[in-house]
PDB file of C-alpha atoms in Angstrom:
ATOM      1  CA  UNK G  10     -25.758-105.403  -8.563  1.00 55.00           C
ATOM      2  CA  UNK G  11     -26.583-101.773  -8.261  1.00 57.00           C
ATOM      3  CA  UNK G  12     -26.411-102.555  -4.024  1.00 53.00           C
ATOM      4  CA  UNK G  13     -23.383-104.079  -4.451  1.00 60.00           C
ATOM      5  CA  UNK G  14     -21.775-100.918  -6.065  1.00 62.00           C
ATOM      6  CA  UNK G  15     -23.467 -99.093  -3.647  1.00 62.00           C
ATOM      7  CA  UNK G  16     -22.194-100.268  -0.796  1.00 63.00           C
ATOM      8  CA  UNK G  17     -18.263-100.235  -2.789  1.00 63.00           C
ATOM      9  CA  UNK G  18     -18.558 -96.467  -2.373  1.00 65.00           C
ATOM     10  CA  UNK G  19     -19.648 -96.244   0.703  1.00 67.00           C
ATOM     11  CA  UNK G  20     -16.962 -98.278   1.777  1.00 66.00           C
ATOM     12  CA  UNK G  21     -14.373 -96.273  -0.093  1.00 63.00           C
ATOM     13  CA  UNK G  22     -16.127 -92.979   1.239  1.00 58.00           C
ATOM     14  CA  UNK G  23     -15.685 -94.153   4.437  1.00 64.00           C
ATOM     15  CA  UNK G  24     -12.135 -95.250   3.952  1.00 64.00           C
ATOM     16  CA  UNK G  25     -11.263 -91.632   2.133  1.00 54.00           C
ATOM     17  CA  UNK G  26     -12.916 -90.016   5.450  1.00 57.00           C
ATOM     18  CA  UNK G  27     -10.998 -91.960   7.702  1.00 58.00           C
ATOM     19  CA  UNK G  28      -7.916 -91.184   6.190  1.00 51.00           C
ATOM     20  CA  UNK G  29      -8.501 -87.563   5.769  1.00 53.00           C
ATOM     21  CA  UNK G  30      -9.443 -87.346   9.401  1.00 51.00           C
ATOM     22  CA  UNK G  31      -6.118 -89.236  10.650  1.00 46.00           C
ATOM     23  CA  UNK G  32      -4.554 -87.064   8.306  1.00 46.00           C
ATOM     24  CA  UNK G  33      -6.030 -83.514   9.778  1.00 44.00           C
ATOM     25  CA  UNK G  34      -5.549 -84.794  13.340  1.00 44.00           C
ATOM     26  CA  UNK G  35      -1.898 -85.865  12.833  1.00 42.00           C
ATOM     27  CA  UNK G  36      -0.876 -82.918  11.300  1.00 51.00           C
ATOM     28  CA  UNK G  37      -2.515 -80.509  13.550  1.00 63.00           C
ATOM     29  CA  UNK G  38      -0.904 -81.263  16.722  1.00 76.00           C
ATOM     30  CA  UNK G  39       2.475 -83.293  18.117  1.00 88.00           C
ATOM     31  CA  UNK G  40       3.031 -84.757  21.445  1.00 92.00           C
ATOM     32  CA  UNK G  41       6.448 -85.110  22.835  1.00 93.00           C
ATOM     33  CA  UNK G  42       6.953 -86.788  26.273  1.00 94.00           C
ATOM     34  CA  UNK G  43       9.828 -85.655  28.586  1.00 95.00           C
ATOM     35  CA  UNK G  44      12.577 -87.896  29.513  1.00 94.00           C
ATOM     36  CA  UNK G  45      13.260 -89.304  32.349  1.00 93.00           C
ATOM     37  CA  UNK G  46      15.369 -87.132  35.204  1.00 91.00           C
ATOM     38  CA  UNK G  47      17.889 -87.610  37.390  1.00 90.00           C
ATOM     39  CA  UNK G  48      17.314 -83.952  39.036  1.00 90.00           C
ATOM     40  CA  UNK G  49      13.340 -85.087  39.503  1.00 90.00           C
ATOM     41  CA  UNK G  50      13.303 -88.817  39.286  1.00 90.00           C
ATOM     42  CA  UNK G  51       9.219 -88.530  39.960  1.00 90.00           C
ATOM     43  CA  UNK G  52       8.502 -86.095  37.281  1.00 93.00           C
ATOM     44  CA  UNK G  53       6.461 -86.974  34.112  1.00 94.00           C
ATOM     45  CA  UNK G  54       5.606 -84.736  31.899  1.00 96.00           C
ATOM     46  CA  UNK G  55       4.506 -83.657  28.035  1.00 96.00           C
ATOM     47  CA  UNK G  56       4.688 -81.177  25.449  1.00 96.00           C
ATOM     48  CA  UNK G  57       2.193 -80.429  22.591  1.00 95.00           C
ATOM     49  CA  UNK G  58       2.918 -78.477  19.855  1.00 95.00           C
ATOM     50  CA  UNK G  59       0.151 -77.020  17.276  1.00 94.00           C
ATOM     51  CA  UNK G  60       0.665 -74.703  14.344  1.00 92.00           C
ATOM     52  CA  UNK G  61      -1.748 -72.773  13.857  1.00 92.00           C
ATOM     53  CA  UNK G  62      -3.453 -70.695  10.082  1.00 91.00           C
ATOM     54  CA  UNK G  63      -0.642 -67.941  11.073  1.00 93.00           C
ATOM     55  CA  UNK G  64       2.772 -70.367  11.293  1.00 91.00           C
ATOM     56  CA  UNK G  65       2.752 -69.599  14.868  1.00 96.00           C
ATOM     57  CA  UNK G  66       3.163 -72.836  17.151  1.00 96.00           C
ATOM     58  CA  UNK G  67       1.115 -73.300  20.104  1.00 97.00           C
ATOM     59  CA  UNK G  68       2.811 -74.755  22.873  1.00 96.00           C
ATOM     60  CA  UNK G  69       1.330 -76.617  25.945  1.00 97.00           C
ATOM     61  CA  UNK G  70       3.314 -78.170  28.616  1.00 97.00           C
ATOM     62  CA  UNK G  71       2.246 -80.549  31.338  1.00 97.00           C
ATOM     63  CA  UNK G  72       4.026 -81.744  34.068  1.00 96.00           C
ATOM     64  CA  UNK G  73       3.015 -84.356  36.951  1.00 94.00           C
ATOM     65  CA  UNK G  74       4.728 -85.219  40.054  1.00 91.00           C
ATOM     66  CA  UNK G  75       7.196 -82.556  39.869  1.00 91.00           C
ATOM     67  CA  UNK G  76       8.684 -81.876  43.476  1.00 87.00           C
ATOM     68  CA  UNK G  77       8.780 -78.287  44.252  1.00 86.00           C
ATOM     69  CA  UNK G  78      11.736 -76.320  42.994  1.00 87.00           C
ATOM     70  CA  UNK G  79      12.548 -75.321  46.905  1.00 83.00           C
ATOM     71  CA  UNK G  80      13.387 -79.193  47.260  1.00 84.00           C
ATOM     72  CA  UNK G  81      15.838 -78.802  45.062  1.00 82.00           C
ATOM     73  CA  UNK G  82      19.633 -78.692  46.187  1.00 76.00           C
ATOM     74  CA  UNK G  83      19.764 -75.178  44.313  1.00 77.00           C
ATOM     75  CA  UNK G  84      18.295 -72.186  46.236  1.00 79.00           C
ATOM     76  CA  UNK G  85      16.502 -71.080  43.367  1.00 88.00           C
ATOM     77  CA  UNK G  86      12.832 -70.301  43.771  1.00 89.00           C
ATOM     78  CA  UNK G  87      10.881 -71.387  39.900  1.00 92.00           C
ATOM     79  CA  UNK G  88      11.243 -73.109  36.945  1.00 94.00           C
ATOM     80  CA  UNK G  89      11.674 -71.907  33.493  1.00 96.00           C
ATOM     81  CA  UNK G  90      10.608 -73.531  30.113  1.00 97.00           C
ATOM     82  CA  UNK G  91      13.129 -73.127  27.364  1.00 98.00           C
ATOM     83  CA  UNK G  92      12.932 -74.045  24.016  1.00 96.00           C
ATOM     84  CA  UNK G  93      15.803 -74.589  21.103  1.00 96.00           C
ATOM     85  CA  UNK G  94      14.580 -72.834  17.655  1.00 95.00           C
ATOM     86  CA  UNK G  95      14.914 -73.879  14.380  1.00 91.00           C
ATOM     87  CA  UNK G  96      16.406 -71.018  14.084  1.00 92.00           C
ATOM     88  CA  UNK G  97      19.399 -71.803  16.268  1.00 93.00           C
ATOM     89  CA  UNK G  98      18.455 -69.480  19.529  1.00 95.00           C
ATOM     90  CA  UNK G  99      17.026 -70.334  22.701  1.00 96.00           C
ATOM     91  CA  UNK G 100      13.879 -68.729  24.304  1.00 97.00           C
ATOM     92  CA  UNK G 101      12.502 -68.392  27.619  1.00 97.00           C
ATOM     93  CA  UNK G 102       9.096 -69.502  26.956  1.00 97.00           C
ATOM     94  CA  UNK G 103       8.062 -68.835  30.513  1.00 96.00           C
ATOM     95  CA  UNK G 104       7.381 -69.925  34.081  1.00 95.00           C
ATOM     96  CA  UNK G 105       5.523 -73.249  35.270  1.00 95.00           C
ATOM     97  CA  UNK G 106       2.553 -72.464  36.989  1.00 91.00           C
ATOM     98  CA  UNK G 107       2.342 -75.532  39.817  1.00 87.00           C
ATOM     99  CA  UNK G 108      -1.184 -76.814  41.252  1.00 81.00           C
ATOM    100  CA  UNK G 109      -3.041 -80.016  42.784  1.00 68.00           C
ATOM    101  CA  UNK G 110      -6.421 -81.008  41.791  1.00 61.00           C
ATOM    102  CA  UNK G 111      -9.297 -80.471  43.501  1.00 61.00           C
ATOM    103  CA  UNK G 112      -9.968 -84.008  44.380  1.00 64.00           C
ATOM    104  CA  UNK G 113      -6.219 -85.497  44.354  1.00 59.00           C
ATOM    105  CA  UNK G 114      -3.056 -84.553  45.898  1.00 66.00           C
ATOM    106  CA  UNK G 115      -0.676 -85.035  42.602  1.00 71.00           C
ATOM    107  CA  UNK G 116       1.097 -82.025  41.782  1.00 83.00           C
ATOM    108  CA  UNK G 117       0.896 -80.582  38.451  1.00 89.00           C
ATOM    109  CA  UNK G 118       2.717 -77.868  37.061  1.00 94.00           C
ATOM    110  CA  UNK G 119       1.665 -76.887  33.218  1.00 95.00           C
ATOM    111  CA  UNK G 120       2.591 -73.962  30.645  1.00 97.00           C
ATOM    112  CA  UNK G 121       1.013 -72.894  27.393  1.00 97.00           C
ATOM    113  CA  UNK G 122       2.204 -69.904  25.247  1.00 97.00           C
ATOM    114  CA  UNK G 123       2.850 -69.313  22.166  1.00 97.00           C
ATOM    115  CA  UNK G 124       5.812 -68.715  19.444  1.00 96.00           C
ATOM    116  CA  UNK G 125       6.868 -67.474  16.077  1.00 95.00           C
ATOM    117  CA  UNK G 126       9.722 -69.945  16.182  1.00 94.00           C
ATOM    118  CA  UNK G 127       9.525 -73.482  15.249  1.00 94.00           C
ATOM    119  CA  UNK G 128      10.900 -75.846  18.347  1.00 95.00           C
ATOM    120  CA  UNK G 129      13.281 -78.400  18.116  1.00 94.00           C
ATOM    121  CA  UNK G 130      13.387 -79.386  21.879  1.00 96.00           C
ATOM    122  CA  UNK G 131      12.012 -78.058  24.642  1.00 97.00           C
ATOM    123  CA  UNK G 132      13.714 -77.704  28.474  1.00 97.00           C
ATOM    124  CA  UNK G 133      13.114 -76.763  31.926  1.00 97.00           C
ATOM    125  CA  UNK G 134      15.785 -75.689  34.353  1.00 95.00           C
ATOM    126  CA  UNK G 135      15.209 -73.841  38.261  1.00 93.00           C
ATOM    127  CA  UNK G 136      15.898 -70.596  38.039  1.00 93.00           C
ATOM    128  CA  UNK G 137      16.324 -67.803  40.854  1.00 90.00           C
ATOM    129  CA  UNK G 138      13.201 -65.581  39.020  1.00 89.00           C
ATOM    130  CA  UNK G 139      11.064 -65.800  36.126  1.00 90.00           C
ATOM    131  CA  UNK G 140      12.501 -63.140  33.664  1.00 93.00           C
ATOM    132  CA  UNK G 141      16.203 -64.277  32.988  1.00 94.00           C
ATOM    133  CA  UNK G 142      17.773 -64.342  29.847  1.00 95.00           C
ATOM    134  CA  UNK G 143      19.412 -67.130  29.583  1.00 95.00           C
ATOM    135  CA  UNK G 144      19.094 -70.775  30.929  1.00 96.00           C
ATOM    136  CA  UNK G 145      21.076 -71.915  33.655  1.00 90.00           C
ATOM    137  CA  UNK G 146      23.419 -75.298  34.225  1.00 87.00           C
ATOM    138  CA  UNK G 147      21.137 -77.604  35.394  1.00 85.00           C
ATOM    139  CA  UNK G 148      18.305 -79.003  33.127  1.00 92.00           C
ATOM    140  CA  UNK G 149      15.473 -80.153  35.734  1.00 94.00           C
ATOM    141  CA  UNK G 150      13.681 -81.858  32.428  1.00 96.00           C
ATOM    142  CA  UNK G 151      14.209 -82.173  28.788  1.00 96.00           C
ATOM    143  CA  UNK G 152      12.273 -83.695  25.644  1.00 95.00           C
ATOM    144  CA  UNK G 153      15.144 -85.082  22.980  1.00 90.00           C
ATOM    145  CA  UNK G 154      15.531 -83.113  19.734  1.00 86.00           C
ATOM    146  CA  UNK G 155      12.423 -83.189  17.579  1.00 79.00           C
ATOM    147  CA  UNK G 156      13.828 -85.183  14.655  1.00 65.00           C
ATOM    148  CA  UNK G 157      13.054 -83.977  10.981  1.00 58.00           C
ATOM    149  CA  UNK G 158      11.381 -80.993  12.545  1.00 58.00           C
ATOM    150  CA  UNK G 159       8.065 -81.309  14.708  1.00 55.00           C
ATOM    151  CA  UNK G 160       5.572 -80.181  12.497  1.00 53.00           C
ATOM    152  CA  UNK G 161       5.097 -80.589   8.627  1.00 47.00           C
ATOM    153  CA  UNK G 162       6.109 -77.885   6.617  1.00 45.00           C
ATOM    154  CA  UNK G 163       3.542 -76.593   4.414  1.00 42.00           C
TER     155      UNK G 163
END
């Protein structure tokens, strides 16, 4: 009897750990993939967002297969990540950074910064320089609109 009940709560303490791990790891960080484009048909890429203890939202974007932006029909010479705020504004969140790995010839391109403002989709266009204000015409990729917010609100 008494290993009977034993084993009950370890079951259930098992169980509650489970859960609260799920739980922590859910709620700590949110992956968004990219659509599909018709600028950069090859392209596939994602976007994780973490808030962190100080309501800021870590942001890490990853991008394979992405031709470079001088292939592009645009003489424009990088590409620019963008996000849409909560707020209602849109910020440059900064250049791509492109690279192949060591022991394969795939292209990456990737991103990670961080931002006061809570996204509610997240862009890249080709621009002609890094430090422009606002996003041009042409969206090279885009994630759809983070429904209900990305993150749970404390």
């Amino acid at each position: 009897m008494k290993l009977q009940r034993r084993s009950g709560i370890i079951k259930s303490l098992i169980i509650v750990t489970i859960l609260a791990l799920t739980g922590t790891i859910t709620s700590c960080a949110k992956k968004v993939n990219f659509q599909q484009s018709s600028v950069v048909p090859g392209a596939d890429g994602t976007v994780r967002v973490k808030q962190d203890g100080n309501d800021n939202y870590n942001i890490k974007v990853r991008i394979k297969d992405l031709a470079t932006v001088d292939r592009l029909e645009s003489s424009k010479d990088t590409y620019v990540v963008w996000m849409d705020t909560r707020q209602g504004t849109t910020e440059n969140l900064g250049q791509l950074i492109s690279s192949s790995g060591l022991f394969s010839s795939q292209k990456t391109a990737s991103l990670e910064t961080v931002s006061s403002y809570e996204p509610v989709r997240i862009f890249v266009t080709a621009e002609q320089g890094r430090n422009v204000n606002y996003p041009g015409r042409e969206i090279v990729l885009t994630t759809d609109s983070f429904r209900d917010g990305l993150l749970r609100r404390r």
